[in-house]
Each structure stands twice: as C-alpha cells, then as structure tokens.
Coordinates of C-alpha atoms in Angstrom, one line a residue:
M20 CA 0.1 -0.2 -0.4
R21 CA 2.8 2.0 -0.2
R22 CA 2.6 5.8 -1.4
S23 CA 4.6 5.4 -4.6
L24 CA 7.2 4.1 -6.3
R25 CA 8.8 4.4 -9.2
R26 CA 11.2 1.1 -10.6
A27 CA 14.2 2.3 -12.9
L28 CA 17.4 1.7 -12.7
W29 CA 20.5 3.8 -14.3
A30 CA 23.7 4.8 -13.7
G31 CA 26.2 8.1 -12.8
V32 CA 28.7 8.7 -10.0
V33 CA 29.2 11.3 -7.6
A34 CA 31.9 12.9 -4.5
V35 CA 30.3 14.5 -2.3
V36 CA 31.5 17.3 0.9
A37 CA 29.8 17.6 3.7
V38 CA 29.5 20.0 5.8
A39 CA 28.4 20.4 9.9
A40 CA 27.1 23.5 11.2
V41 CA 28.6 24.3 14.9
P42 CA 26.5 25.6 17.0
V43 CA 27.1 29.0 19.0
A44 CA 25.7 30.1 22.3
S45 CA 25.3 33.6 23.5
A46 CA 24.1 33.6 26.8
F47 CA 22.7 36.7 28.9
G48 CA 24.7 35.2 32.0
A49 CA 22.9 34.4 34.7
G50 CA 19.8 36.3 37.6
S51 CA 16.8 35.2 38.2
V52 CA 15.2 35.1 35.4
T53 CA 18.2 34.7 31.8
A54 CA 17.8 34.5 28.3
Q55 CA 19.7 32.2 26.6
F56 CA 20.4 32.1 22.3
T57 CA 21.8 28.9 21.2
A58 CA 22.9 28.5 17.6
T59 CA 21.7 25.0 17.5
S60 CA 22.6 26.2 13.4
D61 CA 24.3 28.2 10.9
W62 CA 25.3 27.8 7.4
G63 CA 26.2 30.7 6.9
T64 CA 23.2 32.3 4.4
G65 CA 21.5 32.3 7.7
H66 CA 20.6 30.1 11.0
E67 CA 19.0 28.6 14.0
V68 CA 18.0 30.3 16.9
R69 CA 16.6 28.5 19.6
V70 CA 16.2 30.3 22.9
T71 CA 16.0 28.8 27.0
V72 CA 13.8 31.2 29.2
A73 CA 15.2 29.9 32.7
N74 CA 13.4 30.6 35.8
G75 CA 16.0 31.0 38.8
S76 CA 13.8 32.8 40.7
D77 CA 12.2 30.7 44.1
A78 CA 8.6 32.4 42.4
T79 CA 6.0 31.3 39.8
V80 CA 6.7 33.0 36.7
S81 CA 3.4 33.5 35.0
T82 CA 3.9 35.1 31.8
W83 CA 7.8 36.6 30.4
R84 CA 8.3 39.2 27.3
I85 CA 11.8 40.1 25.6
E86 CA 12.6 42.4 24.1
F87 CA 15.9 43.0 21.8
D88 CA 17.6 44.1 19.1
L89 CA 19.2 42.0 15.7
P90 CA 22.7 43.4 14.1
A91 CA 22.3 44.9 10.7
G92 CA 22.4 42.3 8.4
T93 CA 20.5 39.7 10.5
S94 CA 16.9 39.4 10.6
I95 CA 14.5 36.5 11.8
S96 CA 12.2 35.4 9.2
S97 CA 9.9 32.7 11.3
F98 CA 9.8 31.3 14.4
W99 CA 7.6 28.7 17.1
D100 CA 6.3 27.7 20.4
A101 CA 6.6 32.2 20.9
D102 CA 4.6 35.7 19.5
V103 CA 7.1 37.7 17.4
T104 CA 6.3 40.9 17.1
R105 CA 9.6 43.3 14.8
T106 CA 9.7 47.0 14.8
G107 CA 12.5 48.0 12.4
D108 CA 15.2 45.8 14.2
H109 CA 13.4 46.0 17.7
Y110 CA 12.1 42.4 18.1
V111 CA 9.2 41.7 21.5
A112 CA 8.7 38.5 21.7
T113 CA 6.1 36.9 24.4
K114 CA 4.4 33.3 25.7
K115 CA 1.9 32.3 23.7
S116 CA -1.0 31.2 26.0
W117 CA -1.8 27.7 25.5
A118 CA 2.6 28.0 27.1
G119 CA 2.1 27.7 31.0
S120 CA 3.3 29.0 34.0
L121 CA 7.7 28.8 34.2
P122 CA 7.9 27.0 37.7
P123 CA 10.9 27.9 39.8
G124 CA 13.5 26.1 38.7
G125 CA 11.7 25.4 35.2
S126 CA 12.4 26.3 32.6
F127 CA 10.9 26.9 28.4
N128 CA 12.8 26.8 24.5
W129 CA 11.3 28.9 21.7
G130 CA 12.6 29.3 18.8
Y131 CA 13.9 31.2 15.0
I132 CA 14.9 31.0 11.8
G133 CA 17.9 34.0 10.6
T134 CA 19.1 35.4 8.2
G135 CA 22.4 35.6 7.9
A136 CA 25.0 33.9 10.0
F137 CA 24.3 34.3 13.7
R138 CA 25.2 37.2 15.4
T139 CA 24.4 37.7 19.3
P140 CA 21.6 39.6 20.3
L141 CA 21.8 42.6 21.2
N142 CA 20.3 45.1 24.1
C143 CA 18.4 41.9 25.3
T144 CA 15.4 42.9 28.6
I145 CA 13.6 40.1 30.0
N146 CA 9.6 41.9 31.3
G147 CA 12.1 44.8 31.5
A148 CA 14.9 43.7 33.1
S149 CA 18.2 43.2 31.8
C150 CA 18.3 38.9 30.9
G151 CA 21.0 38.7 32.5
G152 CA 18.6 39.0 35.8
G153 CA 18.0 41.5 38.9
T154 CA 14.5 42.1 40.1
V155 CA 12.4 40.3 37.2
P156 CA 8.3 41.1 37.9
T157 CA 6.2 37.2 37.6
T158 CA 3.6 39.2 35.3
A159 CA 4.3 41.0 32.4
P160 CA 2.1 43.7 29.9
P161 CA 0.3 42.9 27.7
T162 CA 0.8 42.4 24.6
T163 CA -1.1 41.5 20.8
A164 CA -0.4 38.1 19.5
N165 CA 0.9 36.9 15.7
P166 CA -1.1 34.7 14.7
T167 CA 1.0 33.1 12.2
T168 CA 3.5 31.1 14.2
A169 CA 5.0 28.1 13.3
P170 CA 6.0 24.7 16.2
P171 CA 8.9 23.3 16.8
T172 CA 11.7 22.3 14.5
T173 CA 13.1 19.8 17.6
A174 CA 11.6 18.7 20.7
P175 CA 8.6 20.7 21.9
P176 CA 7.9 22.3 24.9
T177 CA 8.0 21.5 28.1
T178 CA 4.3 22.0 28.0
A179 CA 1.2 20.7 26.6
P180 CA 0.4 21.1 23.3
P181 CA -2.6 23.8 22.5
T182 CA -5.5 22.0 22.3
T183 CA -6.9 24.6 19.2
A184 CA -5.5 24.2 16.2
P185 CA -3.6 27.6 14.9
P186 CA -5.6 29.7 12.5
P187 CA -5.4 29.1 9.1
G188 CA -2.6 30.7 6.7
G189 CA -1.5 31.1 3.6
K190 CA 0.7 27.7 3.9
K191 CA -0.7 24.4 4.2
V192 CA 0.8 21.7 6.1
V193 CA -0.4 19.0 4.7
G194 CA 0.1 15.3 6.0
Y195 CA -1.9 11.5 5.3
F196 CA -2.5 9.2 7.4
A197 CA -2.1 5.5 6.5
Q198 CA -4.9 3.4 7.1
W199 CA -3.7 0.7 7.8
G200 CA -1.3 2.3 10.5
V201 CA -3.4 0.8 13.9
Y202 CA -2.8 -2.2 12.4
A203 CA 2.0 -3.0 12.8
R204 CA 2.4 -0.2 13.6
N205 CA -0.2 1.4 16.0
Y206 CA -0.6 4.6 14.8
H207 CA -3.8 6.0 15.9
V208 CA -5.2 9.5 15.3
K209 CA -4.5 10.0 19.0
N210 CA -0.7 10.0 18.1
I211 CA -1.6 12.5 15.5
H212 CA -2.3 14.3 18.9
T213 CA 0.0 14.1 22.1
S214 CA 2.8 14.1 19.3
G215 CA 1.6 17.9 18.6
S216 CA 1.4 17.2 14.3
A217 CA -2.6 17.6 15.8
A218 CA -1.1 21.5 16.2
K219 CA 0.9 21.7 13.1
L220 CA -1.5 20.4 10.3
T221 CA -3.8 22.2 8.4
H222 CA -5.4 19.5 6.6
I223 CA -5.0 15.8 6.8
L224 CA -5.4 13.2 3.9
Y225 CA -6.8 9.5 5.3
A226 CA -5.4 7.0 2.9
F227 CA -7.3 4.7 1.4
G228 CA -9.8 5.7 -0.4
N229 CA -10.8 2.1 -2.6
V230 CA -11.6 2.9 -6.5
T231 CA -12.8 -0.8 -7.7
N232 CA -16.4 -0.9 -10.2
G233 CA -15.7 3.1 -12.0
Q234 CA -17.1 3.5 -8.3
C235 CA -15.2 4.5 -5.0
A236 CA -15.5 2.0 -2.4
I237 CA -14.2 2.0 1.3
G238 CA -11.7 0.7 1.9
D239 CA -11.0 -1.1 5.0
S240 CA -14.2 -1.0 6.8
Y241 CA -12.7 -2.4 10.3
A242 CA -10.0 0.0 11.1
D243 CA -12.4 3.0 9.4
Y244 CA -15.3 2.6 11.2
D245 CA -15.8 -0.4 13.2
K246 CA -13.0 -1.0 15.3
F247 CA -13.6 -0.1 19.0
Y248 CA -11.0 2.3 21.1
D249 CA -11.4 2.5 25.2
A250 CA -10.9 5.4 26.3
A251 CA -7.3 5.1 27.3
S252 CA -6.6 4.4 23.1
S253 CA -9.6 7.6 21.9
V254 CA -7.7 10.6 21.6
N255 CA -10.2 12.4 23.2
G256 CA -10.5 9.9 26.6
V257 CA -13.8 9.0 26.0
A258 CA -14.6 5.2 24.6
D259 CA -16.2 4.7 22.0
T260 CA -19.9 2.2 21.9
W261 CA -21.3 -0.4 20.6
D262 CA -24.2 1.8 20.5
A263 CA -26.6 1.2 17.7
G264 CA -24.8 3.3 14.5
A265 CA -22.5 4.6 16.6
L266 CA -19.2 5.3 14.5
R267 CA -16.4 4.2 15.8
G268 CA -12.6 3.3 13.7
S269 CA -11.1 6.2 12.7
F270 CA -13.6 8.3 11.7
G271 CA -15.1 8.0 15.2
Q272 CA -11.6 9.5 16.1
L273 CA -10.8 11.7 13.4
R274 CA -14.6 13.1 14.5
R275 CA -13.5 13.4 18.2
L276 CA -9.7 15.5 16.8
K277 CA -11.6 17.7 14.3
A278 CA -13.8 19.3 17.8
M279 CA -10.2 19.1 19.6
Y280 CA -8.8 21.1 16.8
P281 CA -11.6 23.2 15.3
N282 CA -9.5 25.1 12.0
L283 CA -8.6 21.3 10.9
K284 CA -9.3 19.8 7.8
V285 CA -9.9 16.1 6.7
I286 CA -10.5 14.8 3.3
W287 CA -10.6 11.2 2.4
S288 CA -7.6 10.4 -0.1
F289 CA -8.8 7.5 -3.3
G290 CA -6.4 4.6 -4.9
G291 CA -2.7 5.2 -4.1
W292 CA 0.3 2.6 -5.4
T293 CA -2.2 -0.5 -5.3
W294 CA -5.9 0.8 -5.8
S295 CA -4.7 3.6 -9.0
G296 CA -5.8 0.1 -11.6
G297 CA -9.2 0.8 -10.7
F298 CA -9.6 5.1 -12.4
T299 CA -9.3 3.0 -15.8
Q300 CA -12.1 2.1 -15.8
A301 CA -13.6 5.9 -13.6
A302 CA -12.0 8.0 -16.9
Q303 CA -15.6 6.2 -18.8
N304 CA -17.9 7.5 -17.2
P305 CA -16.6 10.4 -15.0
T306 CA -19.8 11.5 -14.1
A307 CA -20.9 8.3 -12.5
F308 CA -17.9 7.9 -10.5
A309 CA -18.2 11.5 -8.8
N310 CA -21.3 10.6 -7.9
S311 CA -20.3 7.3 -6.4
C312 CA -17.8 9.3 -4.9
Y313 CA -20.4 11.8 -3.4
N314 CA -22.8 9.1 -1.6
L315 CA -19.8 7.4 0.5
V316 CA -17.5 10.7 1.3
E317 CA -21.3 12.4 2.8
D318 CA -22.2 9.1 3.8
S319 CA -24.7 10.2 5.9
R320 CA -22.5 8.1 8.7
W321 CA -19.3 10.4 8.8
A322 CA -20.6 13.3 6.6
D323 CA -19.5 15.1 9.6
V324 CA -15.7 13.7 9.2
F325 CA -14.4 14.6 5.5
D326 CA -13.3 18.6 4.1
G327 CA -13.6 16.6 0.5
I328 CA -12.4 14.3 -1.9
D329 CA -8.5 13.2 -2.7
I330 CA -7.8 11.4 -5.8
D331 CA -4.1 10.1 -6.1
W332 CA -4.5 8.4 -9.8
E333 CA -0.7 7.5 -10.1
Y334 CA -0.8 7.8 -13.1
P335 CA -2.9 8.7 -15.6
N336 CA -2.1 7.5 -18.8
A337 CA 1.2 6.6 -18.0
C338 CA 2.3 3.2 -16.0
G339 CA 3.0 2.1 -12.3
L340 CA 1.5 -1.4 -11.7
S341 CA -0.5 -1.2 -13.8
C342 CA -0.5 0.7 -17.5
D343 CA -3.3 2.6 -18.3
T344 CA -4.5 4.4 -21.9
S345 CA -7.4 6.1 -21.0
G346 CA -5.4 9.0 -22.9
P347 CA -4.3 13.0 -21.9
N348 CA -7.6 14.4 -21.5
A349 CA -8.9 11.8 -18.4
F350 CA -7.5 12.9 -15.5
K351 CA -8.9 16.3 -16.5
N352 CA -12.5 15.3 -16.9
L353 CA -12.5 13.1 -13.7
M354 CA -11.9 16.3 -11.3
S355 CA -14.2 18.9 -13.5
A356 CA -16.5 15.8 -12.9
L357 CA -16.1 15.2 -9.0
R358 CA -16.1 19.3 -9.1
T359 CA -19.1 20.0 -10.2
R360 CA -20.3 17.0 -8.3
F361 CA -18.6 18.5 -4.3
G362 CA -19.4 21.6 -5.3
S363 CA -17.5 24.6 -5.2
S364 CA -17.0 24.7 -1.0
A365 CA -15.7 20.9 -1.1
L366 CA -12.0 20.4 -1.3
V367 CA -10.5 18.9 -4.2
T368 CA -7.1 17.5 -4.3
A369 CA -5.3 15.3 -5.7
A370 CA -1.7 13.7 -5.3
I371 CA 0.4 13.2 -9.4
T372 CA 3.8 12.5 -10.9
A373 CA 6.1 14.0 -10.1
D374 CA 7.8 12.8 -13.3
G375 CA 10.0 16.1 -14.0
S376 CA 12.0 14.3 -17.2
T377 CA 11.6 15.6 -21.2
G378 CA 9.4 12.3 -22.0
G379 CA 7.8 11.8 -18.5
K380 CA 4.5 11.3 -17.4
I381 CA 4.2 15.0 -16.3
D382 CA 3.5 15.6 -20.0
A383 CA 1.4 12.2 -20.6
T384 CA -1.9 14.6 -18.4
D385 CA -3.7 17.5 -18.5
Y386 CA -2.7 18.4 -15.2
A387 CA -2.8 22.7 -16.7
G388 CA -6.6 21.7 -17.1
A389 CA -7.3 20.1 -14.5
A390 CA -6.1 22.6 -12.3
G391 CA -8.6 25.4 -12.7
S392 CA -11.2 21.9 -10.6
L393 CA -8.8 21.5 -8.2
N394 CA -7.8 23.5 -5.2
W395 CA -4.0 22.0 -4.7
L396 CA -2.0 19.2 -6.9
M397 CA 1.1 17.8 -4.7
P398 CA 3.4 16.3 -7.1
M399 CA 4.7 13.0 -5.1
T400 CA 8.2 14.1 -5.0
Y401 CA 9.8 10.7 -4.1
D402 CA 11.2 8.2 -4.6
Y403 CA 12.9 9.0 -7.1
F404 CA 15.9 6.4 -6.5
G405 CA 15.9 3.4 -3.9
A406 CA 16.6 -0.7 -3.4
F407 CA 13.9 -1.0 -5.8
S408 CA 16.7 -1.2 -8.4
P409 CA 18.5 -3.6 -6.2
Q410 CA 21.8 -2.7 -7.6
G411 CA 22.5 1.0 -7.3
P412 CA 23.4 2.3 -8.5
T413 CA 23.0 4.2 -5.1
A414 CA 21.4 7.8 -4.6
P415 CA 18.5 9.9 -2.7
H416 CA 14.9 8.5 -3.0
S417 CA 14.1 12.1 -2.7
P418 CA 17.0 14.9 -4.2
L419 CA 15.5 19.0 -4.4
T420 CA 17.7 19.8 -7.0
S421 CA 20.0 17.7 -9.9
Y422 CA 23.5 17.8 -9.5
T423 CA 26.2 15.7 -11.0
G424 CA 25.9 12.3 -11.7
I425 CA 22.2 12.4 -10.7
P426 CA 21.4 8.2 -13.0
Q427 CA 17.8 10.4 -14.3
Q428 CA 17.8 14.8 -15.5
G429 CA 14.5 15.4 -15.1
F430 CA 14.6 13.7 -11.7
N431 CA 14.3 15.7 -9.0
S432 CA 11.4 17.7 -6.9
D433 CA 12.6 21.5 -8.7
A434 CA 12.7 19.6 -12.2
A435 CA 8.8 18.7 -11.7
I436 CA 7.3 22.0 -9.9
Q437 CA 8.8 24.1 -13.0
K438 CA 8.0 21.8 -15.6
L439 CA 4.6 22.2 -14.4
K440 CA 4.6 26.1 -13.6
S441 CA 5.8 25.8 -17.8
K442 CA 2.6 24.9 -18.7
G443 CA 0.6 26.5 -17.0
V444 CA -0.1 25.2 -13.0
P445 CA -0.5 27.8 -11.0
A446 CA 2.6 28.1 -8.2
S447 CA 0.1 28.5 -5.5
K448 CA -1.2 24.9 -6.1
L449 CA 1.5 22.6 -5.8
L450 CA 2.2 21.1 -2.8
L451 CA 6.0 20.2 -2.1
G452 CA 6.1 16.9 -1.1
I453 CA 8.1 15.4 1.5
G454 CA 9.3 12.0 2.5
F455 CA 9.3 10.9 6.2
Y456 CA 10.9 7.8 5.4
G457 CA 14.3 6.6 4.0
R458 CA 15.6 4.5 1.1
G459 CA 18.3 2.2 0.9
W460 CA 20.9 -0.6 -0.1
S461 CA 22.6 -2.9 1.4
G462 CA 26.1 -4.5 0.6
V463 CA 27.4 -0.7 -0.6
T464 CA 31.3 -1.1 0.0
Q465 CA 31.4 4.0 -0.8
S466 CA 30.1 6.4 1.1
A467 CA 28.9 9.0 -1.9
P468 CA 26.2 9.1 -4.0
G469 CA 26.0 6.4 -6.9
G470 CA 27.9 3.6 -5.6
T471 CA 26.9 -0.6 -6.1
A472 CA 24.8 -2.0 -3.8
T473 CA 23.7 -6.3 -3.5
G474 CA 19.8 -5.4 -2.9
P475 CA 17.8 -3.4 -0.7
A476 CA 18.7 -2.8 2.6
P477 CA 16.4 -4.4 6.0
G478 CA 13.7 -2.8 6.5
T479 CA 11.0 -3.1 10.3
Y480 CA 7.9 -3.5 8.3
E481 CA 9.2 -3.5 3.7
Q482 CA 12.3 -3.6 2.4
G483 CA 14.9 -0.9 1.9
I484 CA 12.4 1.1 3.9
E485 CA 12.4 2.6 6.9
D486 CA 10.3 5.0 9.3
Y487 CA 12.5 8.6 10.0
K488 CA 12.7 7.6 13.5
V489 CA 13.6 4.6 14.1
I490 CA 16.4 5.8 10.4
K491 CA 18.3 8.8 12.1
N492 CA 19.3 6.6 15.4
R493 CA 20.0 3.8 13.5
C494 CA 22.1 5.3 10.4
P495 CA 23.1 8.9 11.0
A496 CA 23.1 11.9 7.9
T497 CA 27.0 11.7 7.0
G498 CA 26.5 13.8 3.8
T499 CA 24.3 16.3 2.2
V500 CA 23.1 16.4 -2.1
G501 CA 20.7 17.5 -4.1
G502 CA 19.5 19.4 -0.9
T503 CA 18.7 16.6 1.5
A504 CA 21.1 14.1 3.3
Y505 CA 22.2 10.4 3.4
A506 CA 24.1 8.0 5.8
Y507 CA 26.4 5.2 5.4
C508 CA 26.7 2.9 7.7
G509 CA 27.7 -1.2 7.7
G510 CA 27.9 -1.8 4.2
Q511 CA 23.9 0.0 4.0
W512 CA 23.4 3.6 2.3
W513 CA 21.0 5.2 3.3
S514 CA 18.6 8.3 1.8
Y515 CA 16.4 11.2 3.5
D516 CA 14.8 14.2 4.7
T517 CA 16.6 15.2 8.0
P518 CA 14.8 19.0 9.6
S519 CA 17.6 20.6 8.5
T520 CA 17.5 19.8 5.0
I521 CA 13.0 20.0 5.1
G522 CA 13.7 23.0 6.9
G523 CA 16.0 23.7 3.0
K524 CA 12.8 22.1 0.7
M525 CA 10.2 24.2 2.8
A526 CA 13.1 28.1 1.9
Y527 CA 12.3 26.6 -1.7
A528 CA 9.0 26.0 -1.7
N529 CA 8.7 29.8 -0.3
N530 CA 11.1 31.4 -2.6
Q531 CA 9.1 29.2 -6.0
G532 CA 5.6 30.9 -4.2
L533 CA 3.6 27.8 -4.2
G534 CA 0.7 27.0 -2.0
G535 CA 2.4 24.6 0.7
A536 CA 4.3 21.2 1.9
F537 CA 2.7 16.9 2.3
F538 CA 4.0 14.0 3.7
W539 CA 3.9 10.5 3.5
E540 CA 3.0 10.0 6.8
L541 CA 3.1 10.9 10.3
S542 CA 3.4 7.9 11.3
G543 CA 6.7 7.5 10.3
D544 CA 7.7 10.8 12.2
T545 CA 8.7 11.2 16.2
T546 CA 6.8 11.1 19.3
N547 CA 8.0 14.6 19.3
G548 CA 6.9 15.7 15.8
E549 CA 10.2 16.9 14.8
L550 CA 10.3 16.8 10.9
I551 CA 6.8 17.7 10.5
G552 CA 7.5 20.8 13.1
A553 CA 10.5 21.3 10.5
V554 CA 7.8 21.7 8.0
K555 CA 5.2 24.3 9.8
S556 CA 7.7 26.5 11.0
G557 CA 10.3 25.9 7.2
L558 CA 6.5 27.4 5.2
G559 CA 6.7 30.6 8.4

C-alpha cells in the first residue's frame, strides 16, 4: 500500500563534501530569569536559534516578554512557540497563551530561523529587566498575539500542546494518515494529538479509499469505522460505544480530533499505488464515478468528518503498478466531474506524478487543464530512486535539485515544479512533497552517492525502506546531496530528509511561491513531531 514507487535502473557516480554546522551560544549571564540564545545551526546565509527562558527565582513566573535587537544584516524569517513582533531591528517575543507558567527552576524553549550568519542579539531584556537577571516581575504587560507563528523544529515545549489549532494561514501543511497504520504500526489518531502534530497540520489526508468497478469504495471497513477504541486509546479519553449507529474506527476518532482542533480539515484520499488501476474504468464515465464518490464521502454516518476528496491516481495515461491508456484528458475530465458534483465549497485535491523528465509522466496528462477544478495539486517529489533497483546506483530518493551524476535527469523536485509551472499550473496550487522515511541499499562499499549495491537494506516493515524515527538513530546522516541527506553505515546506504534539509526545502517552497507542503506519512515521524515541526516552521 506504499504511497508511490518508481522502478528504474540508472547509472552515475558523484562525490560530495559534507559540511557540519557548529552550534554557537550566546548567554546573557545569570539572574532570577535568564534568556539564552543558542545557534543550533549556522549555514552562513541563515541560521536556526533556540531561545531558553529559565526561571532561577523562587517564585512562579506566569508570563514573560523578551525584547532585543538584531545586528544589521540579520533578521528573523520564521519562529515558533512564542509570539514575535518586529519594529525595524527591534523584536519583542512573548509567551503564547497555551504555554504554562514557569515554576522555580523551570525553563521553556522557543526558537526562530534567521537570515544571514548568526550574530549575538543586542540590548536584551526580559520582563523589563536585563536578560542577565535582576529584579523580575512575575507578570508582563499585555501584548497582541501574532497568529502566524510556527511550531518547533526540534523537541516540543515542556508544557502541553494547544488543544485548538492555530488560525489557518496562507501556507498549507498537509499530512497523510495511513489507514493500515492502526495494525502493525500501532499508530492511531490519538498519536496525531499527543505528538503535537495536530496543532501544526492544516489538513489530514486519510489514505486510502478504494477505486473499483468505476466507483469509490470503502478500503478497510474495520479500520475505517468499526474498530473499538477504549478510553485509554481514544484521542479525547472517551471510549467508543457499541450503540446502534455509533461511529467507531479512525473515522470516529477523526471526528473527535476535529472537535479538539476546529480549524483542522480532513480529506478522504482514494486510489494510491495499489488501487490506482481502478481509475481506468472510472475515467470511462466520470459523472458516475463522481456520484459514487460523493455518496460515499457524504454518507450520513461520517459526512461531518470529511471536508472533501483527494484523488491519488498513479499514473493517468502512463504506467505505474499497471498501465493506463485513457488519454491525456482523462484526468482533467475526472477532476471536472468531481468538482461539479462536490460543489465549490468542498475541497478537491490530487496527488500527481513528479516525473520532470523530458517526455515523462507529467507530459502524459493535462495537469494544467485539471488545475482549475482543484484546490491544489501534490506532485509526489519522493521515491525517485531506491532499492527497487537493487544493484543501485545509490541515489537520494527525494532530491530537491539535480546534482552531478544524478542517475536520471528530471528526477528531482525542482524539475517537477518548474515543468508544472511552465505548463500553466499556478505555483500557489502546488505543494512540495516530503517523505517521512528513508530508502536504502545493502552491500555498498562507498559513502558517496553513485555506488553499487547487492540489494535492499533491511527495514522494519519492508526491505529497502524505513521510518525516519528509526533510521535517524540506526544510520545517522553523513552528508547531503541535491538538497537532501544521505547516510552510510555498516555497508548500508540510506537517503532521507532531516529537519535541516526540510528547512531548505521549505525555503525553496517559499521562494517559488508554492502553496505549502505535504508529506507521507504521519507515523514515520518521531513521537514529538520532529519533522512536521520543521515543515511548519520552515513555511513560516
């Protein structure tokens, strides 16, 4: 049921040089309450800073306000877990409403991404006193909150995450919830909440509904709406019931999650790698297909759960797990029928190919013609290379850009984005794809990309693939190439995105005017939402 797979064997060798950023700290002395600025990353043209507010007094500090100046040539481009306002080079950071009070000896972290190389902030005060200490009041003047803050790229604060999502901003953060994750992966809707991910998401894509006999159909009725959740495993601590008509399963849990996060939207995704073959028959009668989908998504048992429909057709008028010859207009016609049936207020989205090669899969379908019917399109900018070519060459599965020796030209995120834009797809309707997993080979003898292999590396659920939360510790990144990370350990070669490379990709998304980012999928992240934090904070 994996999201997408591209099977190709290419050749190429490349040597790379990895550069590690050295953290830099700037502390403002010791006192009753202190603020310490630590540059956790510094890449010359930008830097990431963690700010630690520590309560060294013997009284509880209910709120705090930090004022400081940044030297010329540096500025804050995005921030998280504090409300930050700016006047010229002067910044004011205040505690968010959901963050708890600081007990004696307690501390709290917030952070920001800065432009230029890290330079020590100037004239720092906290609650009106020097950041180095002194007499510190336990309350601060009221401030106006900034609703466009972004969450952490590392660990969450010691206080609980907010129970309501922040107001929706301009950038979309869209994450897939895999239906089958409730089994071996033991990942449930509750985990979206406890990881802090729900507060960072704007949309959840529920994957997948089936496409069969030219119609939308239930994918797994037990996981979808029948599985019983007791109080301990339920997202809101209330057990399911066996009452007639009661909605259980992931649908029931998503209903409760939306009540906790009123701004969060949920979209039901149909198709995927395994079930895309059904679209060929669906394309023969788009109106009948759209009617079947509407009747299923808007079923009275769960109509309030879903805010629209997503189509993951891999790949129209081209070959994926099976081949389709519906013609270049089939996808456009299907999207038009769905928009007509669902109406203008529903979300209609699509996950599409990211093959930017000349004469590749983007060229096989009129995606620009379909864009008018869609809220946004999600080119799957991952799975370009992997151990589905078991002998290699080793190459990153999700390169942002091309690089010398890349096995196939056009197999990178930028190539896909530029091709789609050149065909007339608005940049604001494109989301950049991120994989929350790595792909790897075994029997590799060189650390640089382009090496040969003897087969796929072992994985928890599938050979050649592993969740980020596992691989980050099992085989830590040793270098970067094409805007993404790779790792070499014990004869294995892996590629995956890290918070740092995601930061670079989000900067790219912002520079290109993209509508945001999406990722496959939630269970691959750490328990504290390390990667989604990087996505959210990078988009700003």
